[in-house]
Amino acid sequence: EAQVTQNPRYLITVTGKKLTVTCSQNMNHEYMSWYRQDPGLGLRQIYYSMNVEVTDKGDVPEGYKVSRKEKRNFPLILESPSPNQTSLYFCASSPPGRDQPQHFGDGTRLSIL
Amino acid sequence: AQKITQTQPGMFVQEKEAVTLDCTYDTSDQSYGLFWYKQPSSGEMIFLIYQGSYDEQNATEGRYSLNFQKARKSANLVISASQLGDSAMYFCAMTHSGGYNKLIFGAGTRLAVHP
C-alpha cells in the first residue's frame, strides 16, 4: 500500500530534550516536506526536499533541522524543543510537477512541556 | 506575498444539500496550482481536487467540483449532495512561487453536516 509513515504519532516531552520525528515514504517520490498545523493558521511548511541531499527552508524553519540521506526518509529533528513547538506535524511527499498532490502521513502530535 | 484566504471558519449544511466553501488567493504568478484537502476528525489529510491556473474547465471529482474564477482569484469548493461523512475541516492550498512542491494553506473551514 502506498503510504507516508510518521513516527511517533504522539509524544509528550520536556523543553530542551532532543527529539526526532521519522518520516518514510514507499512511493519513490522525489519531493518531501514537513508542515506544522496550528489552530487558525492552517498548515505551514517547515522544510522541504527536492531529492537526496537537497533540502531548503520553508516558511517556519526556526528551531528545526532535517536531513535527506535516502530518498525514502526525511526525518525532522528538534535539537532543543521549546513549548512554542507544541503542534501537529505532517510529513508529505509527491512526485515533481505542479499538478501532483502531496500525500500526507497521519500526523504526529507533539507536546513540549 | 502569496496568500490563501478562507473567510468561513465554520459552516453547516443539511444532509443531501449542496454547500460551497470559499477560497480566495493572492499571487502574482501566472502559473500555479490550487488544491483542496479534507481533514476529518481522525486527523489525516485527504486530497480532494486540483485546478491548474491554465485549465479552461472547472475541475470535478465525483461530488466535488471547483468553481474557478481566475479574474476574481477565487477557487471555491462545491460539495453536492452532502453526506454525514463530509463533516470535516477543509483546506484550500496553492503552489508557492518558490517551487511546486511548496504549498501555502488557508486557515481552513470546518463543515458540519446535519441529518
mmCIF file of C-alpha atoms in Angstrom:
data_model
loop_
_atom_site.group_PDB
_atom_site.id
_atom_site.type_symbol
_atom_site.label_atom_id
_atom_site.label_comp_id
_atom_site.label_asym_id
_atom_site.label_seq_id
_atom_site.Cartn_x
_atom_site.Cartn_y
_atom_site.Cartn_z
ATOM 1 C CA GLU A 1 0.000 0.000 0.000
ATOM 2 C CA ALA A 2 1.327 3.435 -0.983
ATOM 3 C CA GLN A 3 1.840 5.463 2.152
ATOM 4 C CA VAL A 4 3.762 8.017 4.152
ATOM 5 C CA THR A 5 4.594 6.734 7.634
ATOM 6 C CA GLN A 6 5.404 9.005 10.551
ATOM 7 C CA ASN A 7 6.596 8.005 13.986
ATOM 8 C CA PRO A 8 5.771 8.585 16.729
ATOM 9 C CA ARG A 9 2.102 9.509 16.388
ATOM 10 C CA TYR A 10 2.043 11.170 19.794
ATOM 11 C CA LEU A 11 4.847 12.458 22.015
ATOM 12 C CA ILE A 12 4.914 14.402 25.245
ATOM 13 C CA THR A 13 8.352 15.610 26.227
ATOM 14 C CA VAL A 14 10.141 18.399 28.077
ATOM 15 C CA THR A 15 11.877 21.559 26.990
ATOM 16 C CA GLY A 16 15.400 21.021 25.721
ATOM 17 C CA LYS A 17 15.294 17.257 25.216
ATOM 18 C CA LYS A 18 16.304 16.493 21.632
ATOM 19 C CA LEU A 19 13.799 14.542 19.613
ATOM 20 C CA THR A 20 13.425 13.159 16.109
ATOM 21 C CA VAL A 21 10.231 12.503 14.194
ATOM 22 C CA THR A 22 10.777 9.979 11.441
ATOM 23 C CA CYS A 23 9.082 10.020 8.063
ATOM 24 C CA SER A 24 9.270 7.342 5.401
ATOM 25 C CA GLN A 25 7.502 7.005 2.044
ATOM 26 C CA ASN A 26 7.284 3.962 -0.221
ATOM 27 C CA MET A 27 6.232 5.696 -3.441
ATOM 28 C CA ASN A 28 9.706 6.654 -4.676
ATOM 29 C CA HIS A 29 8.714 10.329 -4.570
ATOM 30 C CA GLU A 30 11.395 12.940 -5.148
ATOM 31 C CA TYR A 31 9.749 15.675 -3.110
ATOM 32 C CA MET A 32 9.191 15.550 0.631
ATOM 33 C CA SER A 33 8.059 18.232 3.077
ATOM 34 C CA TRP A 34 7.333 18.872 6.722
ATOM 35 C CA TYR A 35 4.423 21.033 7.882
ATOM 36 C CA ARG A 36 3.086 22.117 11.217
ATOM 37 C CA GLN A 37 -0.603 22.727 11.818
ATOM 38 C CA ASP A 38 -1.789 25.233 14.375
ATOM 39 C CA PRO A 39 -5.384 26.375 15.031
ATOM 40 C CA GLY A 40 -6.382 29.353 12.899
ATOM 41 C CA LEU A 41 -3.165 29.200 10.876
ATOM 42 C CA GLY A 42 -3.691 26.157 8.690
ATOM 43 C CA LEU A 43 -0.563 24.245 7.698
ATOM 44 C CA ARG A 44 2.750 25.978 7.355
ATOM 45 C CA GLN A 45 5.765 24.468 5.645
ATOM 46 C CA ILE A 46 8.847 23.957 7.818
ATOM 47 C CA TYR A 47 11.345 22.386 5.414
ATOM 48 C CA TYR A 48 11.208 20.654 2.091
ATOM 49 C CA SER A 49 13.462 18.457 -0.001
ATOM 50 C CA MET A 50 13.559 18.047 -3.761
ATOM 51 C CA ASN A 51 15.775 14.973 -3.701
ATOM 52 C CA VAL A 52 18.533 13.228 -1.774
ATOM 53 C CA GLU A 53 20.883 15.745 -0.136
ATOM 54 C CA VAL A 54 18.787 18.687 -1.415
ATOM 55 C CA THR A 55 16.829 20.497 1.279
ATOM 56 C CA ASP A 56 15.615 24.055 1.774
ATOM 57 C CA LYS A 57 13.782 26.145 4.318
ATOM 58 C CA GLY A 58 10.067 26.634 4.204
ATOM 59 C CA ASP A 59 8.162 29.402 5.906
ATOM 60 C CA VAL A 60 8.800 28.492 9.568
ATOM 61 C CA PRO A 61 12.194 26.713 9.798
ATOM 62 C CA GLU A 62 13.491 28.183 13.073
ATOM 63 C CA GLY A 63 14.216 25.532 15.690
ATOM 64 C CA TYR A 64 14.086 22.609 13.270
ATOM 65 C CA LYS A 65 16.584 20.581 11.259
ATOM 66 C CA VAL A 66 16.118 17.996 8.533
ATOM 67 C CA SER A 67 18.230 15.623 6.513
ATOM 68 C CA ARG A 68 17.653 13.593 3.354
ATOM 69 C CA LYS A 69 20.289 10.902 3.126
ATOM 70 C CA GLU A 70 17.985 8.391 1.445
ATOM 71 C CA LYS A 71 15.157 9.036 -0.963
ATOM 72 C CA ARG A 72 12.515 7.364 1.196
ATOM 73 C CA ASN A 73 13.349 9.006 4.554
ATOM 74 C CA PHE A 74 13.058 12.606 5.707
ATOM 75 C CA PRO A 75 13.417 12.945 9.498
ATOM 76 C CA LEU A 76 12.540 16.126 11.373
ATOM 77 C CA ILE A 77 14.885 16.987 14.246
ATOM 78 C CA LEU A 78 14.144 19.311 17.156
ATOM 79 C CA GLU A 79 17.508 19.752 18.832
ATOM 80 C CA SER A 80 16.249 21.837 21.763
ATOM 81 C CA PRO A 81 12.439 21.762 21.737
ATOM 82 C CA SER A 82 10.508 24.623 23.301
ATOM 83 C CA PRO A 83 6.825 24.920 24.243
ATOM 84 C CA ASN A 84 6.067 27.027 21.159
ATOM 85 C CA GLN A 85 6.856 23.955 19.058
ATOM 86 C CA THR A 86 3.859 22.148 20.525
ATOM 87 C CA SER A 87 1.851 21.395 17.409
ATOM 88 C CA LEU A 88 0.542 18.785 14.976
ATOM 89 C CA TYR A 89 3.205 17.857 12.436
ATOM 90 C CA PHE A 90 2.718 16.366 8.996
ATOM 91 C CA CYS A 91 5.186 14.828 6.594
ATOM 92 C CA ALA A 92 4.225 14.791 2.913
ATOM 93 C CA SER A 93 5.656 13.503 -0.347
ATOM 94 C CA SER A 94 4.926 13.957 -4.029
ATOM 95 C CA PRO A 95 6.436 13.416 -7.448
ATOM 96 C CA PRO A 96 7.609 16.573 -9.250
ATOM 97 C CA GLY A 97 5.010 18.615 -11.093
ATOM 98 C CA ARG A 98 2.607 21.455 -10.418
ATOM 99 C CA ASP A 99 -0.433 19.193 -10.630
ATOM 100 C CA GLN A 100 0.840 16.496 -8.293
ATOM 101 C CA PRO A 101 -0.965 16.388 -4.946
ATOM 102 C CA GLN A 102 1.090 15.854 -1.841
ATOM 103 C CA HIS A 103 0.488 12.616 0.033
ATOM 104 C CA PHE A 104 0.400 13.185 3.767
ATOM 105 C CA GLY A 105 1.283 10.996 6.692
ATOM 106 C CA ASP A 106 -1.176 10.590 9.545
ATOM 107 C CA GLY A 107 0.444 13.298 11.631
ATOM 108 C CA THR A 108 2.490 13.500 14.826
ATOM 109 C CA ARG A 109 1.103 15.380 17.792
ATOM 110 C CA LEU A 110 3.955 16.868 19.833
ATOM 111 C CA SER A 111 3.528 18.417 23.268
ATOM 112 C CA ILE A 112 6.561 20.198 24.704
ATOM 113 C CA LEU A 113 6.201 20.936 28.422
ATOM 114 C CA ALA B 1 3.288 37.903 -0.889
ATOM 115 C CA GLN B 2 1.224 34.878 -1.700
ATOM 116 C CA LYS B 3 -1.765 34.224 0.500
ATOM 117 C CA ILE B 4 -4.813 31.986 0.754
ATOM 118 C CA THR B 5 -7.907 33.298 2.498
ATOM 119 C CA GLN B 6 -10.780 31.140 3.721
ATOM 120 C CA THR B 7 -13.292 33.539 5.218
ATOM 121 C CA GLN B 8 -15.667 30.957 6.706
ATOM 122 C CA PRO B 9 -14.286 29.483 9.941
ATOM 123 C CA GLY B 10 -17.354 27.251 10.215
ATOM 124 C CA MET B 11 -20.256 26.198 8.033
ATOM 125 C CA PHE B 12 -23.146 23.863 8.450
ATOM 126 C CA VAL B 13 -25.351 22.223 5.860
ATOM 127 C CA GLN B 14 -28.295 19.885 5.856
ATOM 128 C CA GLU B 15 -27.679 16.359 4.611
ATOM 129 C CA LYS B 16 -28.292 15.948 0.849
ATOM 130 C CA GLU B 17 -27.934 19.680 0.188
ATOM 131 C CA ALA B 18 -25.071 21.325 -1.696
ATOM 132 C CA VAL B 19 -22.552 23.582 0.040
ATOM 133 C CA THR B 20 -19.895 25.997 -1.207
ATOM 134 C CA LEU B 21 -16.684 26.598 0.713
ATOM 135 C CA ASP B 22 -14.975 29.843 -0.194
ATOM 136 C CA CYS B 23 -11.318 30.305 -1.084
ATOM 137 C CA THR B 24 -9.613 33.383 -2.439
ATOM 138 C CA TYR B 25 -5.936 33.643 -3.225
ATOM 139 C CA ASP B 26 -3.340 36.257 -3.930
ATOM 140 C CA THR B 27 -0.409 35.653 -6.238
ATOM 141 C CA SER B 28 1.490 37.411 -8.971
ATOM 142 C CA ASP B 29 2.427 34.121 -10.610
ATOM 143 C CA GLN B 30 0.912 33.265 -13.978
ATOM 144 C CA SER B 31 1.313 29.519 -13.491
ATOM 145 C CA TYR B 32 0.085 27.977 -10.270
ATOM 146 C CA GLY B 33 -1.972 25.130 -8.901
ATOM 147 C CA LEU B 34 -4.846 25.083 -6.433
ATOM 148 C CA PHE B 35 -5.729 22.147 -4.202
ATOM 149 C CA TRP B 36 -8.430 21.265 -1.721
ATOM 150 C CA TYR B 37 -7.786 18.850 1.141
ATOM 151 C CA LYS B 38 -10.160 17.329 3.679
ATOM 152 C CA GLN B 39 -9.166 16.663 7.276
ATOM 153 C CA PRO B 40 -11.659 14.501 9.192
ATOM 154 C CA SER B 41 -11.648 14.355 12.973
ATOM 155 C CA SER B 42 -9.175 11.449 12.798
ATOM 156 C CA GLY B 43 -6.595 13.965 11.579
ATOM 157 C CA GLU B 44 -5.312 12.701 8.243
ATOM 158 C CA MET B 45 -5.122 14.978 5.201
ATOM 159 C CA ILE B 46 -7.056 13.704 2.186
ATOM 160 C CA PHE B 47 -6.563 15.205 -1.275
ATOM 161 C CA LEU B 48 -9.867 16.094 -2.932
ATOM 162 C CA ILE B 49 -9.377 18.081 -6.106
ATOM 163 C CA TYR B 50 -6.855 20.070 -8.172
ATOM 164 C CA GLN B 51 -7.194 23.043 -10.517
ATOM 165 C CA GLY B 52 -4.372 24.408 -12.658
ATOM 166 C CA SER B 53 -4.269 28.096 -13.464
ATOM 167 C CA TYR B 54 -4.295 27.393 -17.191
ATOM 168 C CA ASP B 55 -7.083 24.825 -17.062
ATOM 169 C CA GLU B 56 -10.025 26.164 -19.006
ATOM 170 C CA GLN B 57 -12.611 23.915 -17.421
ATOM 171 C CA ASN B 58 -13.520 23.729 -13.773
ATOM 172 C CA ALA B 59 -12.216 20.574 -12.124
ATOM 173 C CA THR B 60 -14.657 17.917 -10.945
ATOM 174 C CA GLU B 61 -14.132 14.758 -8.896
ATOM 175 C CA GLY B 62 -17.304 12.885 -8.085
ATOM 176 C CA ARG B 63 -19.381 15.056 -5.726
ATOM 177 C CA TYR B 64 -16.635 17.678 -5.565
ATOM 178 C CA SER B 65 -16.267 20.496 -8.052
ATOM 179 C CA LEU B 66 -14.111 23.557 -8.050
ATOM 180 C CA ASN B 67 -15.652 26.869 -9.089
ATOM 181 C CA PHE B 68 -12.544 28.563 -10.501
ATOM 182 C CA GLN B 69 -12.825 32.266 -11.283
ATOM 183 C CA LYS B 70 -9.353 33.349 -12.286
ATOM 184 C CA ALA B 71 -10.049 37.059 -12.682
ATOM 185 C CA ARG B 72 -11.529 37.184 -9.188
ATOM 186 C CA LYS B 73 -8.792 34.908 -7.825
ATOM 187 C CA SER B 74 -11.257 32.555 -6.258
ATOM 188 C CA ALA B 75 -11.338 28.768 -6.155
ATOM 189 C CA ASN B 76 -14.439 27.738 -4.251
ATOM 190 C CA LEU B 77 -15.138 24.093 -3.449
ATOM 191 C CA VAL B 78 -18.659 22.877 -4.126
ATOM 192 C CA ILE B 79 -19.825 19.675 -2.457
ATOM 193 C CA SER B 80 -23.044 18.348 -3.915
ATOM 194 C CA ALA B 81 -25.478 16.104 -2.030
ATOM 195 C CA SER B 82 -23.719 16.439 1.331
ATOM 196 C CA GLN B 83 -23.274 13.324 3.446
ATOM 197 C CA LEU B 84 -22.696 12.980 7.178
ATOM 198 C CA GLY B 85 -19.178 11.755 6.387
ATOM 199 C CA ASP B 86 -18.388 15.122 4.794
ATOM 200 C CA SER B 87 -18.206 16.684 8.260
ATOM 201 C CA ALA B 88 -14.555 17.712 8.486
ATOM 202 C CA MET B 89 -12.077 20.556 8.194
ATOM 203 C CA TYR B 90 -11.418 21.665 4.621
ATOM 204 C CA PHE B 91 -8.230 23.400 3.498
ATOM 205 C CA CYS B 92 -7.559 25.319 0.328
ATOM 206 C CA ALA B 93 -3.920 25.431 -0.782
ATOM 207 C CA MET B 94 -1.861 26.785 -3.643
ATOM 208 C CA THR B 95 1.571 26.157 -5.029
ATOM 209 C CA HIS B 96 4.227 28.541 -3.839
ATOM 210 C CA SER B 97 6.204 30.584 -6.335
ATOM 211 C CA GLY B 98 9.340 29.114 -4.780
ATOM 212 C CA GLY B 99 8.575 25.659 -6.093
ATOM 213 C CA TYR B 100 5.741 23.382 -6.995
ATOM 214 C CA ASN B 101 6.265 21.135 -4.003
ATOM 215 C CA LYS B 102 5.779 24.059 -1.652
ATOM 216 C CA LEU B 103 2.191 24.625 -0.663
ATOM 217 C CA ILE B 104 0.584 27.601 1.040
ATOM 218 C CA PHE B 105 -2.528 26.718 3.022
ATOM 219 C CA GLY B 106 -5.520 28.706 4.160
ATOM 220 C CA ALA B 107 -6.720 28.593 7.758
ATOM 221 C CA GLY B 108 -9.449 26.112 6.909
ATOM 222 C CA THR B 109 -13.235 25.867 7.130
ATOM 223 C CA ARG B 110 -14.942 23.445 9.480
ATOM 224 C CA LEU B 111 -18.009 21.914 7.857
ATOM 225 C CA ALA B 112 -20.749 20.242 9.870
ATOM 226 C CA VAL B 113 -23.354 18.191 8.035
ATOM 227 C CA HIS B 114 -26.620 17.822 9.937
ATOM 228 C CA PRO B 115 -29.090 14.979 9.395
#
